Structures are given as structure tokens and as C-alpha cells.
């Protein structure tokens, strides 16, 4: 997850720290040393991390926007200088602005605040709702106080609590020194940036993988339930679905699935059946040359344009597919769906997915998308007369059919009964009478060329509407029989 | 009380006043004669008017339509009609939670009774309120389930609910008395519920009173009241609305906070004009959806996304239609949230155009326009399975920017993965939503069976072309390779498989070189391995393959055929049992999967190693049926399996005993006699069997 480092450059950071060796460092120098340690850790273990740095005193200056170029960032850090007094509010504002404009509200970010002791951000301030806290993004704050060990930092603690997320306050465990700061930041990195290692499995084929960024526990709130869930570490493929059928379901998070560099031993290296003579020893040590199931899966998913549904936890599923940032570089991506077995309505209950028992005679109902048992209002021609236009268009429809009698006889009566039934449900009896009147009037306005059935049906329908039994919702007005053929 | 898990909108009761007063017209005339005037002497028809009752009913139904379009389950609404008594139109049961059910019920209720001078009947909305209170104390299906669940959530269950009462009161005092009566009823009902096993007391109720009056009345003696807590049980608000038009718009406003919904106006929808088909005009359609759809837009930028106030009291976010390019549903968009959406004005022409566009399977991206002038694609509107969804897309920068290509990582430089074969495996394991019958609707679920199935399909599966021989000779070995994956084989299929083996045997004996259909790759460039070597590798891999797929007696027959052809040892039937036992061991994780997650099996290699350790054995067609065998092997413990394994291993290290001596029958006078060519008869018997079937 992206990291934003906020370093205190108020005047107090200029306090010297004398070492036993006689050397002296300012706290700011130690802070910079700490950030460098962190950046070194990233370039070793977490090259995809984004880091931004802001320096705050009474104002807040953006030293570097989010970048992966850690060397450039280190150069910029050297330019830091102590300024005037500390104002945390300005730092928080800057953090929010930078994170929101860069990543939006959904990306979890790590905030590392480095200062020289407890803040003056007093409790009175925190008791009021603040515009800056909690963070408007899923943020986790780690506050580092470069101070003597054992110092109490109640205000920092409050600040971390108010920021939301499960952050912490870190204080050195020995007298301040470059080594101590280095250890502190190294531990901070290990605690917060460990990569997530899991196993990707499809039947007997499997491979160790790293998920990047590391998934964070997810808290799901629904009516009646509140549950926090974490990944088990096993990504077990349950089957395959065409990408077009998956749609674009809501994702809790997305992760690159990278083959674990040390998982060279793959299941299919059957020594007995090797057609090829073993390659030279050098090549065997090369990771890139050892087949990995992860790469095979990616290739096949891409070629077939399919996605793999995999179970990632108890009642928690994800979708694996080939994803390309640019045209050239494609990768295996895991989209974690919302936990639960029926969180994507058009895929149905995940537990009910399987292969048809008889592939030759497929049940036509067993296809994607899964349709709900009831149609929604917008797909079932429902009657809404709240606006007059709705009522008028329904009546005009009847009249349009009326003028085309007898061809449209069935349509005419269908619409007529639909409107009549709706009117009865709504207790709108004046409409039924009005309808009778309008049909009678329509009869008088018929042109001479009209089919004789026209007048007959209109008079019949109007008469029926005026009859008391037509107020029964179960009753249907039937067309008048105008043709008497031999059969009748 | 404000626990998010127990929102008041889980249960709502509409109390509709059906007293004679509601039969009067709302005095909002509907111009009824809209046919174009046709010459002189034309007498227009008299306009008509809805009654107060019709206005209330249609507004309440519209409220339900929106709720159930967006939340097909879990948001329950009941209707109570109140005149001289209460008429309850539906229950909390999900099957009665639809507009059609309510409309049918309303047809039965019909118009309000008419005034009679000497009428002593007590028409009052109070009957309805009493009935509503009783309804709220009944458990919904979900509540019932939760209460009877044996976990800690059962005791935490809160029964929060809402009553919307549409009535017409004389003055503020009558409103006050409605509230008092309601509170009193609430306390009484809670008392009864507390002493009952199947009823649930109300923790908090939100009472919304909508006081309606005909449009021609000017001075209404009832004042609107903002929401206030009356006590810990009850909060109340009062609204006034002219019957003609205002009840519906009032409820459309109230529904937003009630269900945490928000409004979006899709603007700039190009639509062909009916009259002038060559030009197209732009239209707007307003939709409702849960408010989380806007979360990403509003956080941090609330002043910036072009929120405008409609003529109404609520805000709508304007999103611009982006003319779709290509098919966007076919790819995976980075979507953070998706919710059902429903149009506000359902019967308008722009709405039905948009709805048809979406329901026909097309989708459209929507753009946010910032005040500053910037714009970005922020949402996707699409229908899935006949339901319209709005998806929120990620607008910020992606942290997955510029990732390393998969070819740069571990295994990335291998070029001969069996991608086509894995593609076939994916096609044969394509998931569909199964319709489960009553007895199938319980564990093991189809998805769990899928994992077993994939286990079977990948039992022996080399990742690369250079690591396999048999899969490169598919033209000779199919359908054997795919048939062996089946759970069971018919006799015909066994014959087909055997036929493949015979073909290979013939080719081998004729010294025909094995031709792969694939171009030579990697280390294979130049002169390939010698022909004899090719056959040796192929036969040995085929044996490994067949041994990995001994799913039934029929599968064993195929293996036996190979072994016989290759003149391999065939001893007793112990082998099959062992495979069975080992297979059962393989299946053990089914019952204790967690123990396995840490150390996943390394796949085909593992089991083939095991099986190849054990000497080949065979079974005659007269051997006991497989069912019995599984039963017998089930009694074998892990110890027994291991002992027989080590025995087999020991036996291998010794000089092998002559087959004849092993199978010989002892003679009474010492010594023994062995049958020569014991399989001859079996084979011919097999042939006869096949004949008969054909």
C-alpha cells in the first residue's frame, strides 16, 4: 500500500543528540536516516511500493509526490531544513489532499508520522470533530517519536486512535543513536510491509505466490451482521468462467499474483519422463527457466479469455484473470469479491456452481447470467400514474388500438383490461367511467371509412365498463363476437 | 440504538387511512380529453380527478416499487388499511413482498366507504396503528432465523422499525393524540411481546405521519414537525402534503434517507426523435441507488462534482453519458462498488429508452464533470440478468501501475507451457449455475465437488511440452488420454482405450518413428532422441499416466491391457486395493482440509511415485465388483498401507520370483503346476463380451 511519510521539521527537531563516541546528530538527521532505512527496505523487498514525503512545521511542504524512484527521493531528503513551530493539522490536511487526489478514497494507505516527542495536538482539539480525521481513505497511521525511551506520548496515541485503522505509536527502545533509529525503522518496515505469501492451487497443480499489494482484513457490514475476515493463504481454483460472464463485479481489492521466487520445485518435474536431457546446472538454478503453474495459468486464461473462480477463505471467493496495464506487460490478477456466497447476483450462489451432469443435453436454464425469480418494475410494463403523462399515454395507447380495429382487437382489450384493473386497485373509479365516455365519444368520431366492427367493439367495451360487474378485478372484458361462422 | 446492523428500514408498515373522507376528490383535475380538437361543435369531455385514497395508494406503491427494485430481499414493507377495522394486506414473508401482491390486496379493499348520516361506525386510523404495532412485533424470516441461531448475535438482535401513516387530521391536537395513542400501543404491544415466545418487542420505532388534504384547501390547521425523539422507543415526524402530486413527491424524498439512497441524473443521453429520425436530441434520466455509489466522488470533493438542487428538496449528482465504444462488459473493470438502480420516472420515454438500451445487453460509462472543468469516467451503468446496476469505478491512480510482466518473474522464461491443453482443461471445467433439486441442496456443494473434479483432471499433468511425451502424441493416444479422466468408463470406452494401446504397439513393432505434431522446441532442436528411446519414454509415461487414473475397475482394465502388451508382471489383485487405499488417503483432506493447507500435495508426481513403487498387479474380469473392494480397502489402516508398501519395496530389491512359481497351484503329491498363458482365455472372453455389446 502506498506510504506517505510526514516528517516534523519544526525547530525542536534541531535538538542535538550526543553519542558516546562524541558525534552529534540533530533529530532531523536521525529522522532522515530512518526514512533512508525504510527506503532501503523497500528497494530490497517491496519495489512496487509508492512513497511520498511531506515536511511540516507551521506550514506543510510536499517534498516528493508518490514515487517508486527511491534514489531520487533520498536526494530530496537531504535538502530538509528545520523551520518554525509544529502544526500537525497542516500536515494532516496535506496528507488528505495528496492521498485523495492521487489514489481516491478506496486505496488503503500507510501514514508514517515522524516527530520528536509528544505533539501539542491537545486533547481538547481531538474531542471535537475534526475536518481532517479520521482519514477519508482507509489509512493506518504509525507515529514515530524520536525521543528517549520510555517517554509517554498520550497525545500521539490519541491522534493515532482518532485517525481510524489499527495504527500504533513507536518509541525507541534505547538511547537515541543512528543504529537505534535504523533498528526501529527496520522493525517498522517488517511489521507493516511483510509480503503476503500464499499457495495457488488447482487440483494437484500448485505454486507458491506473493500477492501484491498485501491484502488487508476486510470488515463486512450487512443488515444483522458485522464480520471481519482475512485470507487463509490458500487460493483454491474451483473452475472457470468466461470473462464476459463475470461482468465487472465490485472488488474489495485487487492484487497482482506473482510466482514466489523460491518456489522453483514444481510438481510436474517427473524425472522419469523427461524427454529433454537435463539442462546445464547454471540454467537449473535460474528461476525464470523453472516452469511455474502461475505462468501457465496466466497464459491459458489470456488465450481463452477466461477467468478462474477461486476460493480464498471460508465463504469468500475471488476471480483470477489476465490483466494488462499496458499492451505489453500482462499479469495474473486476483480480484477479491465481497465475502459471501451470493455477492454477485448474476453469478448466482457460488456454492451452486459446477459442471452440468450431462454435458450433451445442457439445461438451458443453467447458464449465466442468473436471473432473479421476479422481474424488476422497469422490465414489466407496470402502471404508474403519478404524473399525468403516464395516465395519458396509457389512454392514448388504447385509442390508437381502437382506431385500428378489428386487426388490433386483442391488443385493444388487453390494454383496456390492464388499465381497468390498475384503476380498480388504486380505487380510481372515475377513470373507469371516464374511459367509457371517451370510448363512446370515439365511436361518434369514427370516419366513414372505418370498419363496421370498430363501432360495434367500442360500444360493447364502453357498455361493459359501465356495468357493475366490470368493477370486479377478476373479471375480464372480452371482445364482442362479430363473426358467426359455421362452427358457432 | 444506532447500530448499523439493525436499520429501521428492515421492517416498514404503511398505515393507509381508508375512512370515508378519503373518498373525496383531491381537486387536482386531470385534463382527460387530450385528443386533438376535431372541428367545430366538439364538446370536450369533463376532466376527472383522483380521490385522496388513490393519491395515497399510488404514492405508497411507488415507494415500494423503488425499495424492491433496489433491495429485492431483506427490506420488508407491509400495508395496513384502516377504516372501521384494520385490513392487513400482506405478511413479512418474502413471497408477499411484491407490488403485484399488494395491488391484488388493494383491489379487494376498493374505494373508501361512503358517508351515511346515521352511520355509527367508528372510522379511524387508530385501528390501523394498532394492527401495525402487532405486525412489528412479529418476527421477519431473518429475525426468526437469527433469534433461533445459537450464537451470540441472537441476544443482540434489535427490532428497529418504521411506520408511515398517511392520514388526514383536523388539527395539531389530533396529530398529538395519534402520537400518544401510538406510543401507548407500542408500550402495550411490547409488554405482550416480552411475555411471548414467538413475538419480538420493538426496540425503536420511527413514526412518519403524512397529513394529506385536497389541493383546494388553503389553511391547514396541522403544522409540519421535524423529526424528534419522543422517548427512547419512539421518534416522530409530521409532514403535510396536498393529495394531488405532493404525497408522491414527499415519499420520494423521504425514501432517500430511509434507505440511504441517492439520486443520479444521467445527462446527455442521445435519443432519436420520433418525428425527425435524422436528428437526435439529448435527454436526462434520473435514477435512485444506494448512496455509497457516490462515496468516492463526494469524499474530499463534495463541493466539486456539480451537485445541483432540483426543483425538489434533494440533491442529484449529474453524470454525463459517454457514447460507448466497443463492448465494455467483456472486460474486467476496476470496480469498487456496485448496486442495483431504478429509474425515478419509470414510464417516461427517455427512461424506457435507457432501460431498453441496458436490458439489451449494452452498457454505458458515465463521466463526472467537475466544476473546475475536469472530467473523468467514474461509473458504469449495465444490466446483468435483467437487473440494472450502477458500478463505481476507480478514478484515482492505480497502485498497480507499471507492474513487472509475468514473463519477468519465476518461470517466466519457459516458453513451452502446455497452454492449449490447459485451455482445454478450462473449457471442460467451465462453471454453470446449477439448478439444485431438493435433495441436492445440501453439502457437499457442487463447488466442492468441482475441487475433487479438478484433482482428478490434474492428477498427472506435466506443465511443459518438453516434460511430456504422451501428450505430444495425441493423434495416436486420443481418446485414451481424455477418456481416462472420466469417473467411470463404459465397456465401449475401454475398448477404445485398448485400441489406442494396440495401435501404438503395432507402430512400435513396425519400427515406425513417432512423429510429433509439434515443432521441435528448446533442447529438442536438431536431432531428437532415438526412436527406441522415444518409445521407451512414451510407454513408461503412459504407464504412469494410467496408474494415476485408476478411478474404477474399468480404468484398471486399460492399465492391464498396457501391462500385458508390454509383457509386464501381472500378479495379484493387491495392487488395485493399494491404489484404492492410497486414493482414500488422498481424499482424507476432504474431511480435514485445514491440516493440508500448509503443505499442499505436489500433484501428480507424488502419487505416481507411490504407485510406481508398488509392483504392477492385475485383476481378472471375474474379480469381485469394485464396491466390495472399496469396502474392504476402507478397513485398511495407514499402518497396513505402509507395511505393504515396504514389503513391496523389499520384494523389489530381491531377485524377482518366477511368475509361474508364484501363481502355481500346489499338487497333492508335492511340487506344483503353473498354467501357461493364463490370459489367453480372459482375452477371448473379453472379446466375446465386447461382441455382445456391439
PDB file of N, CA and C in Angstrom, chain B residues 349-416:
ATOM      1  N   UNK B 349     -40.498   8.464 -21.697  1.00  0.00           N
ATOM      2  CA  UNK B 349     -39.872   7.894 -22.894  1.00  0.00           C
ATOM      3  C   UNK B 349     -38.345   7.820 -22.755  1.00  0.00           C
ATOM      4  N   UNK B 350     -37.680   8.886 -22.256  1.00  0.00           N
ATOM      5  CA  UNK B 350     -36.221   8.755 -22.076  1.00  0.00           C
ATOM      6  C   UNK B 350     -35.867   7.579 -21.170  1.00  0.00           C
ATOM      7  N   UNK B 351     -36.661   7.384 -20.106  1.00  0.00           N
ATOM      8  CA  UNK B 351     -36.374   6.272 -19.204  1.00  0.00           C
ATOM      9  C   UNK B 351     -36.471   4.956 -19.934  1.00  0.00           C
ATOM     10  N   UNK B 352     -37.565   4.762 -20.688  1.00  0.00           N
ATOM     11  CA  UNK B 352     -37.708   3.450 -21.304  1.00  0.00           C
ATOM     12  C   UNK B 352     -36.651   3.242 -22.380  1.00  0.00           C
ATOM     13  N   UNK B 353     -36.187   4.322 -23.012  1.00  0.00           N
ATOM     14  CA  UNK B 353     -35.086   4.173 -23.976  1.00  0.00           C
ATOM     15  C   UNK B 353     -33.826   3.696 -23.280  1.00  0.00           C
ATOM     16  N   UNK B 354     -33.492   4.339 -22.149  1.00  0.00           N
ATOM     17  CA  UNK B 354     -32.279   3.961 -21.407  1.00  0.00           C
ATOM     18  C   UNK B 354     -32.399   2.523 -20.908  1.00  0.00           C
ATOM     19  N   UNK B 355     -33.580   2.207 -20.357  1.00  0.00           N
ATOM     20  CA  UNK B 355     -33.778   0.863 -19.803  1.00  0.00           C
ATOM     21  C   UNK B 355     -33.628  -0.192 -20.900  1.00  0.00           C
ATOM     22  N   UNK B 356     -34.240   0.056 -22.068  1.00  0.00           N
ATOM     23  CA  UNK B 356     -34.142  -0.931 -23.146  1.00  0.00           C
ATOM     24  C   UNK B 356     -32.710  -1.079 -23.627  1.00  0.00           C
ATOM     25  N   UNK B 357     -32.027   0.047 -23.720  1.00  0.00           N
ATOM     26  CA  UNK B 357     -30.625   0.029 -24.131  1.00  0.00           C
ATOM     27  C   UNK B 357     -29.832  -0.913 -23.208  1.00  0.00           C
ATOM     28  N   UNK B 358     -30.049  -0.755 -21.909  1.00  0.00           N
ATOM     29  CA  UNK B 358     -29.286  -1.554 -20.940  1.00  0.00           C
ATOM     30  C   UNK B 358     -29.733  -3.011 -20.932  1.00  0.00           C
ATOM     31  N   UNK B 359     -31.059  -3.219 -20.962  1.00  0.00           N
ATOM     32  CA  UNK B 359     -31.551  -4.596 -20.866  1.00  0.00           C
ATOM     33  C   UNK B 359     -31.186  -5.402 -22.098  1.00  0.00           C
ATOM     34  N   UNK B 360     -30.908  -4.694 -23.228  1.00  0.00           N
ATOM     35  CA  UNK B 360     -30.484  -5.415 -24.419  1.00  0.00           C
ATOM     36  C   UNK B 360     -29.025  -5.813 -24.352  1.00  0.00           C
ATOM     37  N   UNK B 361     -28.400  -5.622 -23.190  1.00  0.00           N
ATOM     38  CA  UNK B 361     -27.049  -6.140 -23.010  1.00  0.00           C
ATOM     39  C   UNK B 361     -25.952  -5.132 -23.261  1.00  0.00           C
ATOM     40  N   UNK B 362     -26.312  -3.881 -23.518  1.00  0.00           N
ATOM     41  CA  UNK B 362     -25.256  -2.893 -23.719  1.00  0.00           C
ATOM     42  C   UNK B 362     -25.024  -2.168 -22.402  1.00  0.00           C
ATOM     43  N   UNK B 363     -23.883  -1.523 -22.314  1.00  0.00           N
ATOM     44  CA  UNK B 363     -23.599  -0.805 -21.077  1.00  0.00           C
ATOM     45  C   UNK B 363     -23.000   0.534 -21.438  1.00  0.00           C
ATOM     46  N   UNK B 364     -22.993   1.426 -20.473  1.00  0.00           N
ATOM     47  CA  UNK B 364     -22.513   2.773 -20.778  1.00  0.00           C
ATOM     48  C   UNK B 364     -21.684   3.310 -19.615  1.00  0.00           C
ATOM     49  N   UNK B 365     -20.602   3.980 -19.975  1.00  0.00           N
ATOM     50  CA  UNK B 365     -19.756   4.633 -18.976  1.00  0.00           C
ATOM     51  C   UNK B 365     -20.333   6.016 -18.682  1.00  0.00           C
ATOM     52  N   UNK B 366     -20.198   6.443 -17.439  1.00  0.00           N
ATOM     53  CA  UNK B 366     -20.688   7.763 -17.067  1.00  0.00           C
ATOM     54  C   UNK B 366     -19.510   8.606 -16.583  1.00  0.00           C
ATOM     55  N   UNK B 367     -19.581   9.881 -16.917  1.00  0.00           N
ATOM     56  CA  UNK B 367     -18.463  10.778 -16.649  1.00  0.00           C
ATOM     57  C   UNK B 367     -18.856  11.784 -15.588  1.00  0.00           C
ATOM     58  N   UNK B 368     -17.963  12.041 -14.663  1.00  0.00           N
ATOM     59  CA  UNK B 368     -18.180  13.105 -13.695  1.00  0.00           C
ATOM     60  C   UNK B 368     -17.611  14.381 -14.285  1.00  0.00           C
ATOM     61  N   UNK B 369     -18.388  15.428 -14.164  1.00  0.00           N
ATOM     62  CA  UNK B 369     -17.873  16.706 -14.645  1.00  0.00           C
ATOM     63  C   UNK B 369     -17.607  17.581 -13.439  1.00  0.00           C
ATOM     64  N   UNK B 370     -16.380  17.963 -13.248  1.00  0.00           N
ATOM     65  CA  UNK B 370     -16.028  18.808 -12.105  1.00  0.00           C
ATOM     66  C   UNK B 370     -16.262  20.268 -12.447  1.00  0.00           C
ATOM     67  N   UNK B 371     -16.519  21.021 -11.396  1.00  0.00           N
ATOM     68  CA  UNK B 371     -16.762  22.451 -11.628  1.00  0.00           C
ATOM     69  C   UNK B 371     -15.581  23.084 -12.316  1.00  0.00           C
ATOM     70  N   UNK B 372     -14.402  22.666 -11.920  1.00  0.00           N
ATOM     71  CA  UNK B 372     -13.194  23.248 -12.493  1.00  0.00           C
ATOM     72  C   UNK B 372     -13.092  22.989 -13.984  1.00  0.00           C
ATOM     73  N   UNK B 373     -13.886  22.047 -14.497  1.00  0.00           N
ATOM     74  CA  UNK B 373     -13.847  21.762 -15.918  1.00  0.00           C
ATOM     75  C   UNK B 373     -13.283  20.390 -16.216  1.00  0.00           C
ATOM     76  N   UNK B 374     -12.621  19.813 -15.251  1.00  0.00           N
ATOM     77  CA  UNK B 374     -12.063  18.481 -15.477  1.00  0.00           C
ATOM     78  C   UNK B 374     -13.160  17.442 -15.553  1.00  0.00           C
ATOM     79  N   UNK B 375     -12.921  16.331 -16.246  1.00  0.00           N
ATOM     80  CA  UNK B 375     -13.905  15.266 -16.242  1.00  0.00           C
ATOM     81  C   UNK B 375     -13.196  13.934 -16.240  1.00  0.00           C
ATOM     82  N   UNK B 376     -13.884  12.949 -15.717  1.00  0.00           N
ATOM     83  CA  UNK B 376     -13.279  11.620 -15.682  1.00  0.00           C
ATOM     84  C   UNK B 376     -14.384  10.585 -15.662  1.00  0.00           C
ATOM     85  N   UNK B 377     -14.080   9.393 -16.183  1.00  0.00           N
ATOM     86  CA  UNK B 377     -15.060   8.307 -16.171  1.00  0.00           C
ATOM     87  C   UNK B 377     -15.124   7.748 -14.759  1.00  0.00           C
ATOM     88  N   UNK B 378     -16.292   7.752 -14.186  1.00  0.00           N
ATOM     89  CA  UNK B 378     -16.376   7.367 -12.776  1.00  0.00           C
ATOM     90  C   UNK B 378     -17.365   6.232 -12.533  1.00  0.00           C
ATOM     91  N   UNK B 379     -18.287   5.994 -13.442  1.00  0.00           N
ATOM     92  CA  UNK B 379     -19.298   4.961 -13.200  1.00  0.00           C
ATOM     93  C   UNK B 379     -19.591   4.175 -14.470  1.00  0.00           C
ATOM     94  N   UNK B 380     -20.179   3.012 -14.241  1.00  0.00           N
ATOM     95  CA  UNK B 380     -20.594   2.165 -15.353  1.00  0.00           C
ATOM     96  C   UNK B 380     -22.031   1.755 -15.078  1.00  0.00           C
ATOM     97  N   UNK B 381     -22.878   1.920 -16.068  1.00  0.00           N
ATOM     98  CA  UNK B 381     -24.274   1.525 -15.935  1.00  0.00           C
ATOM     99  C   UNK B 381     -24.472   0.308 -16.831  1.00  0.00           C
ATOM    100  N   UNK B 382     -24.924  -0.803 -16.253  1.00  0.00           N
ATOM    101  CA  UNK B 382     -25.062  -2.022 -17.047  1.00  0.00           C
ATOM    102  C   UNK B 382     -26.153  -2.883 -16.448  1.00  0.00           C
ATOM    103  N   UNK B 383     -26.729  -3.735 -17.298  1.00  0.00           N
ATOM    104  CA  UNK B 383     -27.734  -4.684 -16.793  1.00  0.00           C
ATOM    105  C   UNK B 383     -27.113  -6.071 -16.784  1.00  0.00           C
ATOM    106  N   UNK B 384     -27.390  -6.819 -15.737  1.00  0.00           N
ATOM    107  CA  UNK B 384     -26.953  -8.209 -15.656  1.00  0.00           C
ATOM    108  C   UNK B 384     -28.176  -9.039 -15.286  1.00  0.00           C
ATOM    109  N   UNK B 385     -28.514 -10.000 -16.121  1.00  0.00           N
ATOM    110  CA  UNK B 385     -29.642 -10.865 -15.814  1.00  0.00           C
ATOM    111  C   UNK B 385     -30.941 -10.102 -15.633  1.00  0.00           C
ATOM    112  N   UNK B 386     -31.144  -9.047 -16.424  1.00  0.00           N
ATOM    113  CA  UNK B 386     -32.403  -8.306 -16.351  1.00  0.00           C
ATOM    114  C   UNK B 386     -32.486  -7.314 -15.200  1.00  0.00           C
ATOM    115  N   UNK B 387     -31.384  -7.077 -14.510  1.00  0.00           N
ATOM    116  CA  UNK B 387     -31.394  -6.088 -13.449  1.00  0.00           C
ATOM    117  C   UNK B 387     -30.366  -5.006 -13.775  1.00  0.00           C
ATOM    118  N   UNK B 388     -30.730  -3.754 -13.490  1.00  0.00           N
ATOM    119  CA  UNK B 388     -29.817  -2.652 -13.801  1.00  0.00           C
ATOM    120  C   UNK B 388     -28.928  -2.365 -12.598  1.00  0.00           C
ATOM    121  N   UNK B 389     -27.633  -2.279 -12.849  1.00  0.00           N
ATOM    122  CA  UNK B 389     -26.671  -1.994 -11.791  1.00  0.00           C
ATOM    123  C   UNK B 389     -25.878  -0.746 -12.147  1.00  0.00           C
ATOM    124  N   UNK B 390     -25.497  -0.005 -11.110  1.00  0.00           N
ATOM    125  CA  UNK B 390     -24.542   1.064 -11.332  1.00  0.00           C
ATOM    126  C   UNK B 390     -23.262   0.673 -10.603  1.00  0.00           C
ATOM    127  N   UNK B 391     -22.154   0.695 -11.334  1.00  0.00           N
ATOM    128  CA  UNK B 391     -20.854   0.310 -10.780  1.00  0.00           C
ATOM    129  C   UNK B 391     -20.024   1.583 -10.561  1.00  0.00           C
ATOM    130  N   UNK B 392     -19.370   1.675  -9.421  1.00  0.00           N
ATOM    131  CA  UNK B 392     -18.427   2.775  -9.210  1.00  0.00           C
ATOM    132  C   UNK B 392     -17.059   2.308  -9.639  1.00  0.00           C
ATOM    133  N   UNK B 393     -16.437   3.072 -10.495  1.00  0.00           N
ATOM    134  CA  UNK B 393     -15.110   2.687 -10.976  1.00  0.00           C
ATOM    135  C   UNK B 393     -14.048   3.472 -10.217  1.00  0.00           C
ATOM    136  N   UNK B 394     -12.873   2.915 -10.175  1.00  0.00           N
ATOM    137  CA  UNK B 394     -11.770   3.602  -9.507  1.00  0.00           C
ATOM    138  C   UNK B 394     -11.343   4.771 -10.379  1.00  0.00           C
ATOM    139  N   UNK B 395     -11.288   5.946  -9.779  1.00  0.00           N
ATOM    140  CA  UNK B 395     -10.936   7.121 -10.567  1.00  0.00           C
ATOM    141  C   UNK B 395      -9.502   7.558 -10.291  1.00  0.00           C
ATOM    142  N   UNK B 396      -8.998   7.197  -9.123  1.00  0.00           N
ATOM    143  CA  UNK B 396      -7.640   7.627  -8.785  1.00  0.00           C
ATOM    144  C   UNK B 396      -6.609   6.843  -9.566  1.00  0.00           C
ATOM    145  N   UNK B 397      -5.362   7.120  -9.248  1.00  0.00           N
ATOM    146  CA  UNK B 397      -4.266   6.400  -9.859  1.00  0.00           C
ATOM    147  C   UNK B 397      -4.281   4.986  -9.290  1.00  0.00           C
ATOM    148  N   UNK B 398      -3.856   4.003 -10.072  1.00  0.00           N
ATOM    149  CA  UNK B 398      -3.842   2.637  -9.562  1.00  0.00           C
ATOM    150  C   UNK B 398      -2.490   2.358  -8.928  1.00  0.00           C
ATOM    151  N   UNK B 399      -2.495   1.709  -7.770  1.00  0.00           N
ATOM    152  CA  UNK B 399      -1.223   1.383  -7.154  1.00  0.00           C
ATOM    153  C   UNK B 399      -0.574   0.203  -7.864  1.00  0.00           C
ATOM    154  N   UNK B 400      -1.298  -0.385  -8.808  1.00  0.00           N
ATOM    155  CA  UNK B 400      -0.720  -1.494  -9.554  1.00  0.00           C
ATOM    156  C   UNK B 400      -0.067  -0.999 -10.837  1.00  0.00           C
ATOM    157  N   UNK B 401       0.151   0.288 -10.878  1.00  0.00           N
ATOM    158  CA  UNK B 401       0.732   0.909 -12.043  1.00  0.00           C
ATOM    159  C   UNK B 401       2.082   0.275 -12.393  1.00  0.00           C
ATOM    160  N   UNK B 402       2.312   0.108 -13.675  1.00  0.00           N
ATOM    161  CA  UNK B 402       3.593  -0.360 -14.191  1.00  0.00           C
ATOM    162  C   UNK B 402       4.105  -1.599 -13.457  1.00  0.00           C
ATOM    163  N   UNK B 403       3.328  -2.667 -13.442  1.00  0.00           N
ATOM    164  CA  UNK B 403       3.798  -3.855 -12.733  1.00  0.00           C
ATOM    165  C   UNK B 403       4.819  -4.596 -13.590  1.00  0.00           C
ATOM    166  N   UNK B 404       5.612  -5.439 -12.980  1.00  0.00           N
ATOM    167  CA  UNK B 404       6.509  -6.257 -13.794  1.00  0.00           C
ATOM    168  C   UNK B 404       5.666  -7.230 -14.606  1.00  0.00           C
ATOM    169  N   UNK B 405       6.110  -7.552 -15.805  1.00  0.00           N
ATOM    170  CA  UNK B 405       5.362  -8.522 -16.596  1.00  0.00           C
ATOM    171  C   UNK B 405       5.571  -9.910 -15.992  1.00  0.00           C
ATOM    172  N   UNK B 406       4.587 -10.773 -16.166  1.00  0.00           N
ATOM    173  CA  UNK B 406       4.703 -12.108 -15.570  1.00  0.00           C
ATOM    174  C   UNK B 406       5.895 -12.853 -16.173  1.00  0.00           C
ATOM    175  N   UNK B 407       6.299 -12.451 -17.382  1.00  0.00           N
ATOM    176  CA  UNK B 407       7.419 -13.131 -18.028  1.00  0.00           C
ATOM    177  C   UNK B 407       8.748 -12.760 -17.379  1.00  0.00           C
ATOM    178  N   UNK B 408       8.744 -11.730 -16.527  1.00  0.00           N
ATOM    179  CA  UNK B 408       9.991 -11.356 -15.870  1.00  0.00           C
ATOM    180  C   UNK B 408      10.198 -12.142 -14.582  1.00  0.00           C
ATOM    181  N   UNK B 409       9.146 -12.815 -14.122  1.00  0.00           N
ATOM    182  CA  UNK B 409       9.246 -13.466 -12.821  1.00  0.00           C
ATOM    183  C   UNK B 409       9.657 -14.923 -12.917  1.00  0.00           C
ATOM    184  N   UNK B 410       9.425 -15.602 -11.838  1.00  0.00           N
ATOM    185  CA  UNK B 410       9.755 -17.009 -11.751  1.00  0.00           C
ATOM    186  C   UNK B 410       8.982 -17.779 -12.817  1.00  0.00           C
ATOM    187  N   UNK B 411       9.668 -18.607 -13.557  1.00  0.00           N
ATOM    188  CA  UNK B 411       9.009 -19.416 -14.585  1.00  0.00           C
ATOM    189  C   UNK B 411       8.647 -18.637 -15.833  1.00  0.00           C
ATOM    190  N   UNK B 412       9.051 -17.377 -15.875  1.00  0.00           N
ATOM    191  CA  UNK B 412       8.632 -16.521 -16.981  1.00  0.00           C
ATOM    192  C   UNK B 412       9.367 -16.783 -18.270  1.00  0.00           C
ATOM    193  N   UNK B 413      10.531 -17.432 -18.171  1.00  0.00           N
ATOM    194  CA  UNK B 413      11.299 -17.615 -19.392  1.00  0.00           C
ATOM    195  C   UNK B 413      11.044 -18.962 -20.057  1.00  0.00           C
ATOM    196  N   UNK B 414      10.207 -19.765 -19.415  1.00  0.00           N
ATOM    197  CA  UNK B 414       9.855 -21.040 -20.026  1.00  0.00           C
ATOM    198  C   UNK B 414       8.902 -20.757 -21.179  1.00  0.00           C
ATOM    199  N   UNK B 415       9.174 -21.339 -22.327  1.00  0.00           N
ATOM    200  CA  UNK B 415       8.367 -20.982 -23.498  1.00  0.00           C
ATOM    201  C   UNK B 415       7.459 -22.107 -23.947  1.00  0.00           C
ATOM    202  N   UNK B 416       7.582 -23.273 -23.347  1.00  0.00           N
ATOM    203  CA  UNK B 416       6.797 -24.384 -23.899  1.00  0.00           C
ATOM    204  C   UNK B 416       5.737 -24.892 -22.918  1.00  0.00           C
TER     205      UNK B 416
END
